[in-house]
Amino acid sequence: MKLNCILKTILSFLLFFGFSSILNAQQTVDILITNGHILTMDSGLTEYPNGFLAIKDNKIIEIGPHSKTQLFTATKVLDVEGDLVLPGFINTHTHVSMTLFRSLGDDVEDRLHGYIFPLEKEFVSREMVYLGAELGNLEMLKGGVTTYADMYYFEDEVAKAVDQIGMRAVLGQTVIKYPQADAKTAEEGIAYAEKFIKKYKNHPRITPAFAPHGPYTNTTETLQKIAELSLKYDVPVLTHLAESKKEQDVIAQRSNGLSPIAYLESIGVLNKNLVGAHVILANEQDIAILKKYHVGVAHNLSANIKAAKGVAPVVEMLKQGVDVGLGTDGPMSGNTISLMDEFSQVAKVQKQWNKDRSLMPAVEVIKMATMGSANVLNQGDSIGSLEVGKLADIIVIGTKSANMTPIYNPYSAIVYSAYATDVRHSIVDGKLLMEDRKALTIDEDDVIKRAYEFSLKVKQALISQGKPIL
Ligand SMILES: [Zn+2]
């Protein structure tokens, strides 16, 4: 009996000190995600079917199988109960503030001149841009987008809204040769953009950029000036490119028959800073030029086909090694700006267009939405995949809804059966911005109420002009 007691005491001591040493060895982090099916989207597509991820400050400091979870303790533990953990999605092209005009003139042939331009002339203001950005940010955050690239007017107002909600963004100040609310000429637009760039150049989450609307809506001199300044400030240039027959005709006339892409090469404005949105009308030579100058492409499938503009040669571009990411275009074109609504269409349209069911498998779509998009924005070193040392931009997609049951192939489930509303948590720059679908850094009800009130003003204006609300 005595011996038993002594042995028990020794064992208790050993257990206590063993446990204490584990506790002492534990590293304290800010957020610990446990029990996740982690899809890292790294170059080897590493997965941890039951894994954990540790976040400290704004970075991922460890990631691995569940067995290592005990090495960490955290202020905030998110047990995600088998749900999918991925890098946040990256929307490479939108006009976020146009959310306030969404669902107007969708099926009208000349929607641009009939609705968009007149509406923008009457309503674009600092207040409108800010409110539209708040609404769009909310929609994107709740749909799994953690970073987006935007082109619009008063882009400093979009920046304020992004700063407030805590998302990441590349924000391009529009330059166009027609008078707009924030600049009467392209020169004024460039001056506005330079001021904006200087103000936000060192922001941790906002990358300011130039956004010449398109090659055909700017002069050669303007495009060259912007390219020169973008190299000086080392900032991106966002533009619509090879999008329409009209653009093709205007540029061919200006350049003795060159395609828009060949024309941009001929005037010396192509480099890695350029992101071309749409790129529908690109032949083999055009694709080779994009590859040669490391130009990124934002693929906006649903907007392209809704406007009957054609199907971009995405399969060919990827084959040639061009960086291609996904975008939604503006909400008067897309119409949703959550990238997840694009996924299934991106895969299906390429299959149909190329008459090959095996083309554009689900995993390729997710690659484009994450690392592909990060590379397009020249941020592949810091975002786009879940890897130690990268910024903590992370989403969790729920797997308990009827549409997400069962899951054999997680990429397939996300691309073909998930809804944007399946996104459960969202973390940007190491901060939890949405938990169990509740946005934490913005008052959702208040934003929606103010956006609704704005829409009443638009309706009233259309009625007083005798314009049908279509
Ligand atoms: Zn666009």
Coordinates of C-alpha atoms and ligand atoms in Angstrom, one line a residue:
M1 CA 0.0 0.0 0.0
K2 CA 2.7 2.4 1.0
L3 CA 4.6 1.7 -2.2
N4 CA 1.5 2.3 -4.2
C5 CA 1.0 5.6 -2.6
I6 CA 4.5 6.7 -3.3
L7 CA 4.2 5.6 -6.9
K8 CA 1.0 7.5 -7.3
T9 CA 2.5 10.6 -5.9
I10 CA 5.5 10.4 -8.2
L11 CA 3.2 9.8 -11.2
S12 CA 1.1 12.9 -10.2
F13 CA 4.2 15.0 -10.0
L14 CA 5.4 13.8 -13.4
L15 CA 2.0 14.4 -15.0
F16 CA 1.7 17.8 -13.4
F17 CA 5.2 19.0 -14.5
G18 CA 4.8 17.3 -17.9
F19 CA 1.5 19.2 -18.5
S20 CA 3.0 22.4 -17.1
S21 CA 6.0 22.1 -19.5
I22 CA 3.6 21.8 -22.4
L23 CA 1.7 24.9 -21.2
N24 CA 5.0 26.7 -20.8
A25 CA 6.0 25.8 -24.3
Q26 CA 2.8 27.0 -25.8
Q27 CA 3.0 30.1 -27.9
T28 CA 0.4 32.7 -27.5
V29 CA -1.1 34.0 -30.8
D30 CA -4.0 36.3 -31.6
I31 CA -6.3 34.0 -33.5
L32 CA -6.2 30.2 -33.7
I33 CA -8.4 28.4 -36.3
T34 CA -8.8 24.8 -35.3
N35 CA -10.5 21.7 -36.8
G36 CA -10.5 23.2 -40.3
H37 CA -10.3 21.5 -43.7
I38 CA -7.5 23.8 -44.9
L39 CA -7.0 24.4 -48.6
T40 CA -3.8 26.4 -48.7
M41 CA -3.7 27.1 -52.5
D42 CA 0.1 27.0 -52.3
S43 CA 2.0 25.8 -55.4
G44 CA 1.6 22.2 -54.3
L45 CA -2.0 22.6 -53.4
T46 CA -1.3 21.4 -49.9
E47 CA -4.3 20.4 -47.9
Y48 CA -4.8 19.7 -44.2
P49 CA -8.1 17.8 -43.9
N50 CA -8.0 18.3 -40.1
G51 CA -5.7 21.3 -39.6
F52 CA -5.1 24.4 -37.7
L53 CA -3.8 27.9 -38.5
A54 CA -2.2 30.4 -36.1
I55 CA -2.3 34.1 -36.7
K56 CA -0.2 36.7 -34.8
D57 CA -0.4 40.4 -35.6
N58 CA -1.3 40.4 -39.3
K59 CA 0.5 37.3 -40.4
I60 CA 0.1 33.5 -40.6
I61 CA 2.8 32.2 -38.3
E62 CA 2.0 28.4 -38.4
I63 CA -0.2 26.1 -40.3
G64 CA -0.4 22.3 -40.0
P65 CA -2.2 19.1 -38.9
H66 CA -4.4 19.1 -35.8
S67 CA -1.8 17.2 -33.7
K68 CA 0.3 20.4 -33.5
T69 CA -2.6 22.6 -32.2
Q70 CA -1.6 22.1 -28.6
L71 CA 1.6 24.1 -29.2
F72 CA -0.5 27.2 -29.4
T73 CA -2.8 29.2 -27.2
A74 CA -4.8 32.2 -28.4
T75 CA -6.9 35.1 -27.4
K76 CA -9.5 34.0 -29.9
V77 CA -10.0 30.4 -30.9
L78 CA -12.3 29.7 -33.9
D79 CA -13.2 26.0 -33.9
V80 CA -14.6 25.7 -37.4
E81 CA -15.9 22.1 -37.0
G82 CA -14.6 20.7 -40.2
D83 CA -15.5 23.7 -42.4
L84 CA -13.3 24.8 -45.3
V85 CA -10.5 27.3 -44.7
L86 CA -9.1 29.1 -47.7
P87 CA -7.2 32.3 -48.6
G88 CA -9.7 35.1 -49.1
F89 CA -10.9 35.6 -52.7
I90 CA -9.5 38.5 -54.7
N91 CA -11.8 40.4 -57.1
T92 CA -9.5 42.0 -59.7
H93 CA -12.0 44.3 -61.3
T94 CA -15.0 46.2 -60.1
H95 CA -16.6 49.6 -59.7
V96 CA -17.9 49.2 -56.2
S97 CA -19.8 52.4 -55.8
M98 CA -22.1 51.5 -58.7
T99 CA -23.9 49.2 -56.3
L100 CA -26.3 52.1 -55.9
F101 CA -27.5 51.9 -59.5
R102 CA -27.8 48.1 -59.6
S103 CA -30.7 46.5 -61.4
L104 CA -31.4 49.5 -63.6
G105 CA -31.4 49.1 -67.4
D106 CA -30.0 45.6 -67.3
D107 CA -31.6 44.4 -70.5
V108 CA -31.6 47.7 -72.4
E109 CA -29.5 47.6 -75.6
D110 CA -27.7 50.9 -75.2
R111 CA -27.6 50.8 -71.4
L112 CA -24.4 52.8 -71.3
H113 CA -25.8 55.9 -72.9
G114 CA -29.4 55.3 -71.8
Y115 CA -28.7 54.8 -68.1
I116 CA -25.1 54.7 -66.9
F117 CA -23.8 58.0 -68.2
P118 CA -26.9 60.1 -67.4
L119 CA -27.1 58.6 -63.9
E120 CA -23.5 59.2 -63.2
K121 CA -23.8 62.8 -64.5
E122 CA -26.6 63.5 -62.1
F123 CA -25.6 61.5 -59.0
V124 CA -21.9 60.9 -58.8
S125 CA -20.6 62.8 -55.8
R126 CA -18.3 62.2 -52.8
E127 CA -21.2 61.1 -50.7
M128 CA -22.5 58.7 -53.4
V129 CA -19.1 57.1 -53.9
Y130 CA -18.6 56.6 -50.2
L131 CA -22.1 55.1 -49.6
G132 CA -21.8 52.9 -52.7
A133 CA -18.4 51.6 -51.5
E134 CA -19.8 50.9 -48.0
L135 CA -22.6 48.8 -49.6
G136 CA -20.3 47.0 -52.0
N137 CA -17.7 46.3 -49.3
L138 CA -20.3 44.7 -47.2
E139 CA -21.5 42.5 -50.0
M140 CA -18.0 41.4 -50.9
L141 CA -16.9 40.8 -47.3
K142 CA -20.0 38.6 -46.8
G143 CA -19.2 36.8 -50.0
G144 CA -15.6 35.9 -49.2
V145 CA -13.8 38.7 -51.0
T146 CA -10.9 40.0 -48.8
T147 CA -9.1 42.1 -51.5
Y148 CA -10.5 43.9 -54.5
A149 CA -9.4 46.2 -57.3
D150 CA -11.6 49.2 -58.1
M151 CA -11.8 51.8 -60.8
Y152 CA -14.0 54.8 -60.2
Y153 CA -14.3 58.5 -59.5
F154 CA -13.5 60.2 -56.1
E155 CA -11.4 57.0 -55.3
D156 CA -10.3 58.6 -52.1
E157 CA -13.8 58.1 -50.8
V158 CA -13.6 54.4 -51.6
A159 CA -10.3 54.4 -49.7
K160 CA -12.0 55.8 -46.7
A161 CA -14.7 53.1 -46.8
V162 CA -12.1 50.4 -47.2
D163 CA -10.0 51.7 -44.4
Q164 CA -13.0 51.8 -42.1
I165 CA -14.2 48.2 -42.8
G166 CA -10.7 46.8 -42.7
M167 CA -10.5 45.1 -46.2
R168 CA -7.6 45.2 -48.6
A169 CA -7.8 46.9 -52.0
V170 CA -6.1 48.3 -55.0
L171 CA -7.9 51.5 -55.8
G172 CA -7.6 53.2 -59.2
Q173 CA -8.5 56.8 -59.8
T174 CA -10.2 57.1 -63.2
V175 CA -8.6 59.1 -65.9
I176 CA -10.8 59.7 -69.0
K177 CA -11.0 62.4 -71.7
Y178 CA -14.6 63.3 -71.0
P179 CA -15.6 65.7 -68.2
Q180 CA -16.5 63.9 -64.9
A181 CA -17.6 65.0 -61.5
D182 CA -14.1 64.9 -60.1
A183 CA -12.1 66.1 -63.1
K184 CA -13.0 68.0 -66.2
T185 CA -10.1 66.8 -68.3
A186 CA -7.7 63.9 -68.4
E187 CA -5.0 66.2 -67.1
E188 CA -7.1 67.0 -64.1
G189 CA -7.8 63.3 -63.6
I190 CA -4.0 62.6 -63.6
A191 CA -3.4 65.4 -61.0
Y192 CA -6.2 64.0 -58.8
A193 CA -4.7 60.5 -59.1
E194 CA -1.2 61.7 -58.2
K195 CA -2.5 63.4 -55.1
F196 CA -4.4 60.3 -54.1
I197 CA -1.4 58.1 -54.7
K198 CA 0.9 60.3 -52.6
K199 CA -1.7 60.2 -49.7
Y200 CA -2.1 56.4 -49.7
K201 CA 1.2 55.1 -51.0
N202 CA 2.3 53.7 -47.6
H203 CA -1.1 52.5 -46.3
P204 CA -0.8 48.9 -45.1
R205 CA -4.0 47.7 -46.9
I206 CA -4.7 50.1 -49.6
T207 CA -2.6 50.3 -52.8
P208 CA -3.5 53.4 -54.8
A209 CA -3.4 53.2 -58.6
F210 CA -4.0 55.0 -61.9
A211 CA -7.1 53.9 -63.8
P212 CA -7.2 55.1 -67.4
H213 CA -10.7 54.1 -68.4
G214 CA -9.6 52.4 -71.6
P215 CA -7.2 52.9 -74.5
Y216 CA -10.0 54.4 -76.7
T217 CA -11.3 56.8 -74.1
N218 CA -7.9 58.3 -73.6
T219 CA -5.3 59.9 -75.9
T220 CA -1.9 58.3 -76.7
E221 CA -0.2 61.1 -74.7
T222 CA -2.4 60.5 -71.7
L223 CA -1.7 56.7 -71.7
Q224 CA 2.1 57.4 -72.0
K225 CA 2.1 59.9 -69.2
I226 CA 0.3 57.5 -66.9
A227 CA 2.7 54.6 -67.7
E228 CA 5.6 56.9 -67.0
L229 CA 4.1 58.0 -63.6
S230 CA 3.1 54.5 -62.7
L231 CA 6.8 53.5 -62.9
K232 CA 7.9 56.6 -61.0
Y233 CA 5.5 55.8 -58.1
D234 CA 5.6 52.0 -58.7
V235 CA 1.8 51.7 -58.6
P236 CA -0.6 49.6 -60.7
V237 CA -2.5 50.8 -63.7
L238 CA -6.0 49.4 -64.0
T239 CA -7.7 49.7 -67.4
H240 CA -10.5 48.2 -69.5
L241 CA -8.7 46.4 -72.4
A242 CA -9.7 44.6 -75.6
E243 CA -13.3 44.7 -74.4
S244 CA -15.5 45.7 -77.3
K245 CA -15.8 46.0 -81.1
K246 CA -16.1 49.8 -80.7
E247 CA -12.7 50.0 -78.9
Q248 CA -11.2 47.8 -81.6
D249 CA -12.4 50.1 -84.4
V250 CA -11.4 53.4 -82.7
I251 CA -7.9 52.0 -82.0
A252 CA -7.5 50.5 -85.4
Q253 CA -8.3 53.9 -86.9
R254 CA -5.8 55.6 -84.6
S255 CA -3.0 53.1 -85.2
N256 CA -3.1 52.0 -88.8
G257 CA -5.0 48.8 -88.0
L258 CA -3.4 47.6 -84.8
S259 CA -5.3 45.6 -82.1
P260 CA -5.8 47.5 -78.8
I261 CA -3.1 45.3 -77.2
A262 CA -0.6 45.7 -80.1
Y263 CA -1.3 49.4 -80.0
L264 CA -0.4 49.7 -76.3
E265 CA 2.8 47.8 -77.1
S266 CA 3.6 50.2 -80.0
I267 CA 3.2 53.3 -77.7
G268 CA 5.4 51.7 -75.0
V269 CA 3.0 51.5 -72.1
L270 CA 3.0 47.8 -71.4
N271 CA 4.7 46.6 -68.2
K272 CA 4.0 44.4 -65.1
N273 CA 2.1 47.3 -63.5
L274 CA -0.8 47.0 -66.0
V275 CA -3.9 45.1 -65.3
G276 CA -6.3 44.7 -68.3
A277 CA -9.9 44.0 -67.5
H278 CA -12.0 41.8 -69.8
V279 CA -9.4 41.1 -72.6
I280 CA -12.1 39.4 -74.8
L281 CA -10.8 40.3 -78.2
A282 CA -7.2 38.9 -78.0
N283 CA -5.7 36.7 -80.7
E284 CA -2.5 34.6 -80.4
Q285 CA -0.2 37.5 -81.0
D286 CA -2.0 39.6 -78.5
I287 CA -1.7 36.9 -75.9
A288 CA 2.1 36.6 -76.6
I289 CA 2.4 40.3 -76.0
L290 CA 0.6 40.1 -72.7
K291 CA 2.9 37.3 -71.6
K292 CA 6.0 39.2 -72.8
Y293 CA 5.3 42.3 -70.7
H294 CA 3.8 40.4 -67.7
V295 CA 0.5 42.2 -68.1
G296 CA -2.2 40.8 -65.7
V297 CA -5.7 40.0 -66.9
A298 CA -8.9 40.4 -64.9
H299 CA -11.5 37.9 -66.3
N300 CA -15.0 39.1 -65.9
L301 CA -17.0 36.3 -67.3
S302 CA -20.6 37.1 -66.3
A303 CA -20.4 40.7 -67.3
N304 CA -18.9 39.8 -70.6
I305 CA -21.6 37.3 -71.6
K306 CA -24.4 39.4 -70.2
A307 CA -23.3 42.2 -72.5
A308 CA -23.0 39.7 -75.3
K309 CA -19.4 40.8 -75.9
G310 CA -17.9 37.3 -76.2
V311 CA -15.9 34.8 -74.3
A312 CA -12.3 35.7 -73.4
P313 CA -9.7 33.2 -74.5
V314 CA -8.8 32.3 -70.9
V315 CA -7.8 28.7 -71.5
E316 CA -5.3 29.9 -74.1
M317 CA -4.0 32.7 -71.9
L318 CA -3.4 30.3 -69.0
K319 CA -1.7 27.9 -71.3
Q320 CA 0.7 30.6 -72.5
G321 CA 1.5 31.6 -68.9
V322 CA -0.4 34.9 -68.7
D323 CA -1.4 35.8 -65.1
V324 CA -5.2 35.6 -65.1
G325 CA -7.4 36.5 -62.1
L326 CA -11.2 36.7 -61.7
G327 CA -13.3 39.9 -61.5
T328 CA -17.0 40.8 -61.4
D329 CA -17.0 44.1 -63.2
G330 CA -19.3 46.7 -61.7
P331 CA -22.7 45.8 -60.2
M332 CA -24.5 47.4 -63.2
S333 CA -22.7 44.8 -65.3
G334 CA -22.1 41.8 -63.1
N335 CA -24.4 42.2 -61.1
T336 CA -23.3 40.7 -57.9
I337 CA -19.8 41.6 -56.8
S338 CA -19.1 38.5 -54.7
L339 CA -16.6 36.5 -56.7
M340 CA -18.3 33.2 -55.7
D341 CA -21.2 34.0 -58.0
E342 CA -18.7 33.9 -60.9
F343 CA -17.1 30.5 -60.2
S344 CA -19.6 28.1 -61.7
Q345 CA -20.1 30.3 -64.8
V346 CA -16.4 30.6 -65.4
A347 CA -16.0 26.8 -65.5
K348 CA -19.2 26.1 -67.5
V349 CA -18.8 28.7 -70.2
Q350 CA -15.2 27.6 -71.0
K351 CA -16.4 24.0 -71.2
Q352 CA -19.3 24.9 -73.5
W353 CA -17.2 27.3 -75.6
N354 CA -14.4 24.8 -76.1
K355 CA -16.8 21.8 -76.3
D356 CA -14.8 19.9 -73.7
R357 CA -16.2 18.9 -70.3
S358 CA -12.8 18.4 -68.8
L359 CA -11.6 21.9 -69.4
M360 CA -11.4 24.5 -66.6
P361 CA -11.8 22.1 -63.6
A362 CA -13.0 23.5 -60.3
V363 CA -9.5 23.7 -58.8
E364 CA -8.4 25.9 -61.7
V365 CA -11.2 28.4 -60.9
I366 CA -10.2 28.6 -57.3
K367 CA -6.6 29.0 -58.3
M368 CA -7.6 32.0 -60.5
A369 CA -9.7 33.5 -57.6
T370 CA -6.8 33.3 -55.2
M371 CA -3.1 33.0 -56.3
G372 CA -4.0 34.0 -59.9
S373 CA -5.7 37.2 -58.8
A374 CA -2.9 37.9 -56.3
N375 CA -0.3 37.6 -59.1
V376 CA -2.4 39.9 -61.4
L377 CA -2.2 42.6 -58.7
N378 CA 1.5 41.9 -58.1
Q379 CA 0.8 40.8 -54.6
G380 CA 1.5 37.1 -54.9
D381 CA 4.3 37.3 -52.4
S382 CA 2.0 38.5 -49.6
I383 CA -1.5 37.2 -50.3
G384 CA -3.3 34.6 -52.4
S385 CA -2.4 31.4 -50.4
L386 CA -2.2 30.3 -46.8
E387 CA 1.5 30.0 -46.1
V388 CA 3.7 30.8 -43.1
G389 CA 4.9 34.5 -43.3
K390 CA 2.0 35.6 -45.6
L391 CA -0.6 38.1 -44.6
A392 CA -3.6 36.6 -42.7
D393 CA -6.4 37.1 -45.3
I394 CA -8.5 34.1 -44.6
I395 CA -12.1 32.9 -45.1
V396 CA -14.0 30.0 -43.7
I397 CA -16.8 28.4 -45.8
G398 CA -19.5 26.5 -44.0
T399 CA -20.1 22.9 -44.9
K400 CA -23.3 22.2 -42.9
S401 CA -25.9 23.6 -45.4
A402 CA -27.9 21.2 -47.6
N403 CA -26.2 22.5 -50.7
M404 CA -22.8 21.8 -49.3
T405 CA -23.6 18.2 -48.3
P406 CA -21.9 15.9 -49.1
I407 CA -18.4 17.1 -50.0
Y408 CA -16.1 14.6 -51.8
N409 CA -14.1 17.2 -53.7
P410 CA -14.0 20.5 -51.8
Y411 CA -13.0 22.6 -54.9
S412 CA -16.0 21.2 -56.7
A413 CA -18.3 21.9 -53.8
I414 CA -17.1 25.6 -53.7
V415 CA -17.3 26.1 -57.4
Y416 CA -20.5 24.3 -58.3
S417 CA -22.7 24.2 -55.2
A418 CA -21.7 26.9 -52.7
Y419 CA -23.6 30.2 -52.3
A420 CA -21.9 33.4 -51.2
T421 CA -24.0 33.1 -48.1
D422 CA -22.1 29.9 -47.1
V423 CA -19.1 32.1 -46.2
R424 CA -19.0 32.0 -42.4
H425 CA -15.9 33.9 -41.1
S426 CA -13.6 36.4 -42.8
I427 CA -10.3 37.6 -41.6
V428 CA -8.3 40.4 -43.3
D429 CA -4.8 41.5 -42.2
G430 CA -5.1 39.3 -39.1
K431 CA -8.4 41.0 -37.9
L432 CA -11.7 39.1 -37.7
L433 CA -14.1 41.2 -39.9
M434 CA -17.0 38.8 -40.0
E435 CA -17.9 36.1 -37.5
D436 CA -20.7 33.6 -38.2
R437 CA -21.9 36.0 -40.9
K438 CA -22.1 39.0 -38.7
A439 CA -20.0 41.9 -40.0
L440 CA -18.1 43.3 -37.1
T441 CA -16.6 46.5 -38.4
I442 CA -19.6 48.0 -40.2
D443 CA -23.3 48.6 -39.3
E444 CA -25.0 46.4 -41.9
D445 CA -28.6 47.5 -41.3
D446 CA -27.6 51.2 -41.3
V447 CA -25.7 50.9 -44.7
I448 CA -28.6 49.0 -46.3
K449 CA -31.1 51.6 -45.0
R450 CA -29.1 54.5 -46.4
A451 CA -28.6 52.8 -49.7
Y452 CA -32.3 52.2 -50.0
E453 CA -33.0 55.9 -49.2
F454 CA -30.6 56.8 -52.0
S455 CA -32.4 54.6 -54.4
L456 CA -35.6 56.5 -53.8
K457 CA -33.9 59.7 -55.0
V458 CA -32.8 57.9 -58.2
K459 CA -36.3 56.5 -58.8
Q460 CA -37.8 60.0 -58.3
A461 CA -35.3 61.5 -60.8
L462 CA -36.1 58.9 -63.4
I463 CA -39.8 59.4 -63.0
S464 CA -39.5 63.2 -63.3
Q465 CA -37.4 62.7 -66.5
G466 CA -40.1 60.4 -67.9
K467 CA -37.6 57.6 -68.2
P468 CA -38.9 54.1 -67.6
I469 CA -37.5 52.2 -64.7
L470 CA -36.4 49.1 -66.5
Ligands
ZN1 ZN -15.3 47.6 -65.7

